[in-house]
Short mmCIF file of C-alpha atoms in Angstrom, two decimals:
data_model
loop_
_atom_site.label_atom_id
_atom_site.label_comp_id
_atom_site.label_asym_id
_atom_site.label_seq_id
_atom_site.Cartn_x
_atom_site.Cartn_y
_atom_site.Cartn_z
CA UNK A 561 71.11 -16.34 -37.13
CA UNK A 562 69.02 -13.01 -36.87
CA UNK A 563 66.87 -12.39 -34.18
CA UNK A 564 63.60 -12.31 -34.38
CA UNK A 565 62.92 -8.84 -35.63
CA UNK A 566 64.76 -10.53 -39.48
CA UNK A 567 63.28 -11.76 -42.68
CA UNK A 568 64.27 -14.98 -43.99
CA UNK A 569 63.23 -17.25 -46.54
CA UNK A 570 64.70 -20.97 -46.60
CA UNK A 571 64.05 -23.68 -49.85
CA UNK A 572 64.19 -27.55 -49.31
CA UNK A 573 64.41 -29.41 -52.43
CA UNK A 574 62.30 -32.74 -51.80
CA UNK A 575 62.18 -35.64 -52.99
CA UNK A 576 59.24 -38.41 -52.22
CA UNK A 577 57.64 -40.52 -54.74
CA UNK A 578 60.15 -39.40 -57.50
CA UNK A 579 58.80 -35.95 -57.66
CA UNK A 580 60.76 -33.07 -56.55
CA UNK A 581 58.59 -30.59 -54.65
CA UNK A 582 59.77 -27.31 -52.50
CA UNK A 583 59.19 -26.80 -48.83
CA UNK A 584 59.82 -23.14 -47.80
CA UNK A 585 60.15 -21.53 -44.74
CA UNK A 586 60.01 -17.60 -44.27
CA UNK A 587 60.33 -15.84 -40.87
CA UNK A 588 58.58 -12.32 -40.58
CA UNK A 589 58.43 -9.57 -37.71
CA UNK A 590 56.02 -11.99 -35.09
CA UNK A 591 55.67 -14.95 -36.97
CA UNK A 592 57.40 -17.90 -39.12
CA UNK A 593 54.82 -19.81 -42.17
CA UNK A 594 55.98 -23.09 -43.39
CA UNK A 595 54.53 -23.86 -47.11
CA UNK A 596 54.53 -26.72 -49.32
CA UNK A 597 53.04 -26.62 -53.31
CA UNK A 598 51.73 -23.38 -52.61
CA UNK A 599 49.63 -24.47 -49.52
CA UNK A 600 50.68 -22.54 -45.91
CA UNK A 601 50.07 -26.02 -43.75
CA UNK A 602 52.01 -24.27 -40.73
CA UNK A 603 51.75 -20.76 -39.24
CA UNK A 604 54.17 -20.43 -35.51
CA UNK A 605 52.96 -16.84 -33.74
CA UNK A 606 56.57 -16.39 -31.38
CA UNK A 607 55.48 -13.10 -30.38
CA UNK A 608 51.52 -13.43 -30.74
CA UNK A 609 50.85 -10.89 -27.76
CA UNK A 610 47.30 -10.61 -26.63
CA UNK A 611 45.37 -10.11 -23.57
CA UNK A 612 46.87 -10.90 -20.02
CA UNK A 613 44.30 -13.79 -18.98
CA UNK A 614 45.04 -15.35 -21.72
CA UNK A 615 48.96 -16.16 -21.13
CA UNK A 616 50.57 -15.19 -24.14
CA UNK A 617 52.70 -18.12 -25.58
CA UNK A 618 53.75 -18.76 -28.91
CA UNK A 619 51.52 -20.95 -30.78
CA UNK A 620 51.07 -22.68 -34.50
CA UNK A 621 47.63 -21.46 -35.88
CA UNK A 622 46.36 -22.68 -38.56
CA UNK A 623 47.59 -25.46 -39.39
CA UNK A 624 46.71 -27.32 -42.40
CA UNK A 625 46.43 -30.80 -44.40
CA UNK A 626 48.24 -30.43 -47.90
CA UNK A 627 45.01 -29.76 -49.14
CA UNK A 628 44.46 -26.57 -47.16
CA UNK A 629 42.08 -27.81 -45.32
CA UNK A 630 42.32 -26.42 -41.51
CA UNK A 631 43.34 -28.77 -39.01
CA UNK A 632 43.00 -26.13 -35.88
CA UNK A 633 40.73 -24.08 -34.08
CA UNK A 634 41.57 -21.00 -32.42
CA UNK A 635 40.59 -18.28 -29.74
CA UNK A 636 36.96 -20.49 -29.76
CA UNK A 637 33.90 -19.09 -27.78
CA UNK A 638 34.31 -20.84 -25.16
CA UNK A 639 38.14 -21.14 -24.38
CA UNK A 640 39.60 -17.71 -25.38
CA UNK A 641 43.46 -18.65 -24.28
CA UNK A 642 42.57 -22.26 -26.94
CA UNK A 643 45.57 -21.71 -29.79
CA UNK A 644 45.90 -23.92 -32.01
CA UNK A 645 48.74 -26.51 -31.17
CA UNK A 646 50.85 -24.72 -28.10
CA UNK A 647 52.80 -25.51 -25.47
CA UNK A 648 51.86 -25.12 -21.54
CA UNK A 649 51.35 -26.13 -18.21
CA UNK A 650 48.22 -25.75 -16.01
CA UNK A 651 50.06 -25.71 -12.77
CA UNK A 652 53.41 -24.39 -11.96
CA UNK A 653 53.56 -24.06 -8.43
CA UNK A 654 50.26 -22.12 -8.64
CA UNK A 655 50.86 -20.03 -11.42
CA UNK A 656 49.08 -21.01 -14.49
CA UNK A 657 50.81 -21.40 -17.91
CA UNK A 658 47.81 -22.67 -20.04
CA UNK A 659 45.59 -19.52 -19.67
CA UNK A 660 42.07 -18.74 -18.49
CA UNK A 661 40.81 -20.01 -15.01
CA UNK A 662 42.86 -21.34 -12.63
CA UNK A 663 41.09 -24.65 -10.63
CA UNK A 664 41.06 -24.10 -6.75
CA UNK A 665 41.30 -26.93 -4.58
CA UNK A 666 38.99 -26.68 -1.96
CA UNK A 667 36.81 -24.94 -3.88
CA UNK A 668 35.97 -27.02 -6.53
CA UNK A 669 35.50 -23.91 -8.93
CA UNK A 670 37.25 -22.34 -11.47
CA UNK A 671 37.75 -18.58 -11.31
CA UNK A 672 40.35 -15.65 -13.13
CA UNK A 673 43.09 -15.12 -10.66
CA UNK A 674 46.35 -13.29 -11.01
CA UNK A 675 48.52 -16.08 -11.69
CA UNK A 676 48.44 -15.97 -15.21
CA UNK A 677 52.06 -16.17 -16.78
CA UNK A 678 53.28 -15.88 -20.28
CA UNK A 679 56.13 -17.16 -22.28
CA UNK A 680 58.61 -14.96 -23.93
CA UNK A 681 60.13 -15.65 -27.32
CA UNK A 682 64.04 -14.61 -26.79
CA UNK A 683 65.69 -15.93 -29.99
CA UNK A 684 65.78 -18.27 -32.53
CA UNK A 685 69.29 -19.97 -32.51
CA UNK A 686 69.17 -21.89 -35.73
CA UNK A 687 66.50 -21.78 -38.67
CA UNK A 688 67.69 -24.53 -40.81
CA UNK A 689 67.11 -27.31 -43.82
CA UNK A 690 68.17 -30.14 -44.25
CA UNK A 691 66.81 -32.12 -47.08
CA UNK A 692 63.55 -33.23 -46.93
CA UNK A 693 62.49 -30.86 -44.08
CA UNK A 694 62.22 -27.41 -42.62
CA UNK A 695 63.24 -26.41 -38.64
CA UNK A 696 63.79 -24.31 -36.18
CA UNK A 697 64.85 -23.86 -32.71
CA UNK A 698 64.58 -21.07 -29.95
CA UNK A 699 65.25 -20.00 -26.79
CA UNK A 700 62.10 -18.70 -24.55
CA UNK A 701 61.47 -17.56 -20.88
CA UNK A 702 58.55 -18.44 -18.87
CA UNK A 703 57.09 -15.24 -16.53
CA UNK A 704 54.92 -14.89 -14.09
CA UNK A 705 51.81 -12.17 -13.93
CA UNK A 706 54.08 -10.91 -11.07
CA UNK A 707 57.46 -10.47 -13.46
CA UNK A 708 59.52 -13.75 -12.13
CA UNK A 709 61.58 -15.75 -14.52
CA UNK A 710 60.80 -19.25 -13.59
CA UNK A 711 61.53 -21.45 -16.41
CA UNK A 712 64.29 -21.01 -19.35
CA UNK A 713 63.26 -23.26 -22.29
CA UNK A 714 65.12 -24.36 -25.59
CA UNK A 715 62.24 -25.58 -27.82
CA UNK A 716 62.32 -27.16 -31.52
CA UNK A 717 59.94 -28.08 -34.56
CA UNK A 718 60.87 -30.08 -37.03
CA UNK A 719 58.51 -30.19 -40.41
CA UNK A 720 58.98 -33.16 -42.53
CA UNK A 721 57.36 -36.01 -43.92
CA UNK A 722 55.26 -34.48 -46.70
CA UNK A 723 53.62 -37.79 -48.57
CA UNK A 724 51.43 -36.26 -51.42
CA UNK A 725 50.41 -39.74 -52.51
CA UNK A 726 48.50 -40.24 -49.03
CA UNK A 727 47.92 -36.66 -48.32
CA UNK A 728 50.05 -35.83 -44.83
CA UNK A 729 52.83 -34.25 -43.43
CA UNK A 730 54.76 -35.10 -40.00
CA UNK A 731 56.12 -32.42 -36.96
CA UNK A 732 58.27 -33.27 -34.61
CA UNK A 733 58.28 -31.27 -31.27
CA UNK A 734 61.09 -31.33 -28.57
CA UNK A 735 61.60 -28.68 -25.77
CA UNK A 736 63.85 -28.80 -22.07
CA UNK A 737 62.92 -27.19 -19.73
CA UNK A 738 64.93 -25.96 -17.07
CA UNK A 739 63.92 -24.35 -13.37
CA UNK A 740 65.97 -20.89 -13.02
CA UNK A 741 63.78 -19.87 -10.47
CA UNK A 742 65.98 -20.73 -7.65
CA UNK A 743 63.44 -22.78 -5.47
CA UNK A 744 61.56 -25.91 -6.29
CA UNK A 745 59.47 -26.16 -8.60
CA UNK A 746 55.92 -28.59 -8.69
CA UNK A 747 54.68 -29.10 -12.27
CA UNK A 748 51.29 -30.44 -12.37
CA UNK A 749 47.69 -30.19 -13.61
CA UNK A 750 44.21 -29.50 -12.52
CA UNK A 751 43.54 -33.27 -12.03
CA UNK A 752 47.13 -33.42 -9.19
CA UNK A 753 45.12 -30.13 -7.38
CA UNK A 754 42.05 -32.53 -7.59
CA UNK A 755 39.33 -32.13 -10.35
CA UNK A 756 39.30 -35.57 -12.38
CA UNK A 757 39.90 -36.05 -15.31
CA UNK A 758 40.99 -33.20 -16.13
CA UNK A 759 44.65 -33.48 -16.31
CA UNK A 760 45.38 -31.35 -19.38
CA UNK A 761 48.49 -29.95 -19.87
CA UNK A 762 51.79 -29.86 -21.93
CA UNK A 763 51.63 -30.01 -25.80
CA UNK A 764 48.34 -29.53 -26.68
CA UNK A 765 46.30 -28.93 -29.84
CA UNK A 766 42.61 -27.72 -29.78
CA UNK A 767 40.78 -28.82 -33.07
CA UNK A 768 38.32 -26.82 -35.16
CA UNK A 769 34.96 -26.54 -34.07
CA UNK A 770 33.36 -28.71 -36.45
CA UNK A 771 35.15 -31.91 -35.29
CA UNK A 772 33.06 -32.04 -32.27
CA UNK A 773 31.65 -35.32 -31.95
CA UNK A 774 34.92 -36.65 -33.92
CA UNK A 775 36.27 -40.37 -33.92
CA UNK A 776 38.90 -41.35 -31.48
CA UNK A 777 41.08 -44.24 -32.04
CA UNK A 778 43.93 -45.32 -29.50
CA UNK A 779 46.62 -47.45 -29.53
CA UNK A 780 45.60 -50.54 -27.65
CA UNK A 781 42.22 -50.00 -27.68
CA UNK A 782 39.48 -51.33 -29.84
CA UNK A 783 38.06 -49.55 -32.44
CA UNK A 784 34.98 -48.65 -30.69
CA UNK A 785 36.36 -47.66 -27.56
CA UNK A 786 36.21 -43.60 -27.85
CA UNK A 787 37.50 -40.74 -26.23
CA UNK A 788 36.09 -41.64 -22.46
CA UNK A 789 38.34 -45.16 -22.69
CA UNK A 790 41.39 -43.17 -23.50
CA UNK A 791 41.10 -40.20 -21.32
CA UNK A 792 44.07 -40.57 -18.46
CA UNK A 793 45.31 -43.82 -20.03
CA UNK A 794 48.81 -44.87 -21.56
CA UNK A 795 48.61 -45.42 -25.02
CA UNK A 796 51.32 -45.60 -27.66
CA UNK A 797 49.12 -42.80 -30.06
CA UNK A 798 45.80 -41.05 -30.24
CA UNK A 799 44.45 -40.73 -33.69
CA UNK A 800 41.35 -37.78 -33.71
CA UNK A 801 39.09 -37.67 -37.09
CA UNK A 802 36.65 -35.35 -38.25
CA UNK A 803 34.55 -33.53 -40.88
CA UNK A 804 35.16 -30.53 -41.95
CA UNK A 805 32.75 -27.21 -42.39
CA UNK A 806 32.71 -25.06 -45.66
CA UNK A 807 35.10 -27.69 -47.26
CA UNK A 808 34.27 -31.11 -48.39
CA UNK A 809 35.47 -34.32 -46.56
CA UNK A 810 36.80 -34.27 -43.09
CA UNK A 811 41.22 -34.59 -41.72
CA UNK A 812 43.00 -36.69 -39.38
CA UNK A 813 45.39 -35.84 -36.36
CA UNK A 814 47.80 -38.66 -35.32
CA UNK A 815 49.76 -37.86 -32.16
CA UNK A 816 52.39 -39.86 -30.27
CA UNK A 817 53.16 -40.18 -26.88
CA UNK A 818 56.77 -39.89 -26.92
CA UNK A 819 58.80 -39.17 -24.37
CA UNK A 820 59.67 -37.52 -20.94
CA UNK A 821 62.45 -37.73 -18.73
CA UNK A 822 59.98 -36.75 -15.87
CA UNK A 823 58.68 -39.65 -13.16
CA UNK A 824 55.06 -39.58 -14.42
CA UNK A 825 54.22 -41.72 -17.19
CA UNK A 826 52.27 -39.62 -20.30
CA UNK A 827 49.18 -40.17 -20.01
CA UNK A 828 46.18 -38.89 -22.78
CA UNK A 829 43.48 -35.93 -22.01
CA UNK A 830 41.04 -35.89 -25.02
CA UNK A 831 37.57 -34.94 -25.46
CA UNK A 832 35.38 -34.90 -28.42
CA UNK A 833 32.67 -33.42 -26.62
CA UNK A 834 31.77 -30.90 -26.16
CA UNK A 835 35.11 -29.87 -27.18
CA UNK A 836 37.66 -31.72 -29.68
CA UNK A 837 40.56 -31.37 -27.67
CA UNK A 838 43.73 -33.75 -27.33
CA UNK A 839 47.13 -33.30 -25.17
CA UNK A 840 49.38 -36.08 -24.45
CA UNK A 841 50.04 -34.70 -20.60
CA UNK A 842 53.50 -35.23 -19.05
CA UNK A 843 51.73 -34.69 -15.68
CA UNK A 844 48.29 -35.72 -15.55
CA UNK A 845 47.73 -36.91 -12.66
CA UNK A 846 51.43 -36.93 -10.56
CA UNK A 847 53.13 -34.10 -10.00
CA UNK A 848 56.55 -33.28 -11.60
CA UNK A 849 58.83 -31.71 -9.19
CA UNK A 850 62.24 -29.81 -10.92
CA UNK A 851 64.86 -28.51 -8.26
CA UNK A 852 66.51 -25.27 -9.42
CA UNK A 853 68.68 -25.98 -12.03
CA UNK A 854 66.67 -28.98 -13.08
CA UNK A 855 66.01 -30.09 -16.37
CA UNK A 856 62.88 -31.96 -17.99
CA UNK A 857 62.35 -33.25 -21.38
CA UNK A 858 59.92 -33.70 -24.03
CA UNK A 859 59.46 -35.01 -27.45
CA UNK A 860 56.56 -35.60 -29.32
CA UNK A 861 55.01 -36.45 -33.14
CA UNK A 862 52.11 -35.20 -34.55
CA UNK A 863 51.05 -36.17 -37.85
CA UNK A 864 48.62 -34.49 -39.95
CA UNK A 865 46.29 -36.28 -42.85
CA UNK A 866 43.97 -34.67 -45.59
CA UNK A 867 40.69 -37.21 -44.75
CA UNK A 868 39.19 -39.38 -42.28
CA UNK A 869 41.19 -42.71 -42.53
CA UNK A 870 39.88 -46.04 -42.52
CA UNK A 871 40.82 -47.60 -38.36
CA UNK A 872 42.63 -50.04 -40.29
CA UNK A 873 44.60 -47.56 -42.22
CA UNK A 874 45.41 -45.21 -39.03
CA UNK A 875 46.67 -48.17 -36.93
CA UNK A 876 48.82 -48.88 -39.75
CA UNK A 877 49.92 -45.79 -40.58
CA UNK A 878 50.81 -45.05 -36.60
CA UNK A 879 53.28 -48.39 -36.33
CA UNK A 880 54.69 -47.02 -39.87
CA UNK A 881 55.22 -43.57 -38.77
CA UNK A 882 56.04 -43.84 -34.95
CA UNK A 883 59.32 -42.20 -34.15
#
């Protein structure tokens, strides 16, 4: 496979609903778009750059429901280092991963120290189809703001699903990480230095702007039961909803659990205000601690609709689609 600096352009022949559709991937100088009927639903930044105190990390911005609709916000007011749907970590042995402020315990405050790291986009080592679907996988390499190579990562999205009768499409995220920093290594989040709450961290997507206030449904939970009931908790899935601005009619983010081969069970962060936000967080609460060569593992399904389903129709559709 080239590296990342190549062009490539990759056609799926699909079949659903006994129509045959095309889902393309192309790959560019910094950047790889995923399009189906015409409509770019997925946008993945490898090498986005940017500034420092934000940690540059690759990130998918926008992303879309088949209708174009956006289903992402990005770089918002008040959360510069906010991308989209990216990976992270908060706390890495005191060097932050997620961007922004770091949380000091003891202090109680937030404030811009020099422990902001980035993740490096190496290589792609396949860009492949296979049917019904578009993917990719690379290889990337967590830094510190001091130059360190801490983690090595092998990372993969999988884009699949597309249901043009019910308007939605499916990724599947999986990534391993593994410590090359040749001492231990805590993995954890503001809420293990202290703060409640506030346990964000891992694969997280920040939503556009105009879904504040959105619904929040949960797995387990009744109806009514909003974002406050499932923030910290266990739940199977988190389903967020909301209207849209300058386009009629509103979208729907479903997102799994799934898995981890860490201690910690995954447990939810979400808001809806003042900021629609929603991370299922390996290490919310409990710290995850890798030796050097350690490995942990994550896998997770987000599903992406093009209106606000019915409660009955998104507990449905999350025991249909679960992976």
């Amino acid at each position: 496979m080239p590296a990342s600096g190549a062009r490539e352009a990759l056609s799926v022949g699909l079949g659903h609903n006994g129509s045959v559709t095309d889902l393309t991937l192309r790959l560019d100088e910094t950047d790889l778009t995923v399009t189906f009927s015409g409509v770019d639903i997925a946008r993945y930044a490898f090498d986005p750059g940017g500034a420092i105190s934000e940690g540059p990390k690759p990130f998918l911005h926008p992303l879309r429901a088949l209708d174009g609709a956006p289903l992402t916000g990005f770089r918002p007011w008040d959360h510069r280092w906010h991308k989209g749907l990216q990976m992270t970590w908060t706390h890495v042995s005191g060097e932050n991963f997620w961007g922004g402020n770091t949380f000091r315990p003891g202090h109680g405050d937030y404030v811009l120290l020099d422990n902001v790291g980035r993740m490096r986009h190496d290589r792609f080592t396949t860009v492949a189809d296979t049917g019904p679907e578009v993917s990719f996988t690379e290889e990337l390499t967590w830094i510190t703001q001091g130059g360190q190579e801490w983690i090595a990562e092998t990372r993969s999205h999988r884009f699949h699903g597309v249901d043009t009768d019910r308007g939605l499409w499916m990724l599947d995220f999986a990534t391993t990480l593994r410590n090359v920093s040749g001492r231990d290594l805590e993995l954890g989040s503001p809420t293990t230095q202290g703060r409640p709450n506030a346990g964000y961290t891992g694969f997280v997507i920040r939503m556009p702007r105009a879904w504040t206030g959105g619904r929040v449904l949960a797995g387990g939970l009744a109806d009514d039961a909003g974002a406050d009931a499932v923030m910290g908790g266990v739940a199977p899935w988190v389903a967020f909803s909301g209207e849209h601005d300058d386009v009629d009619g509103g979208g729907t983010v479903l997102a799994y659990a799934g898995t981890s081969t860490g201690t910690p069970p995954i447990r939810w962060f979400v808001r809806s205000e003042p900021i629609p936000i929603l991370a299922p967080s390996p290490s919310f609460d409990e710290h995850i601690v890798l030796a050097p060569g350690d490995e942990l593992s994550l896998t997770h399904r987000h599903v992406f609709g093009d209106r606000i389903w019915t409660p009955a129709e998104t507990r449905a559709l999350a025991a249909e689609l679960a992976p």
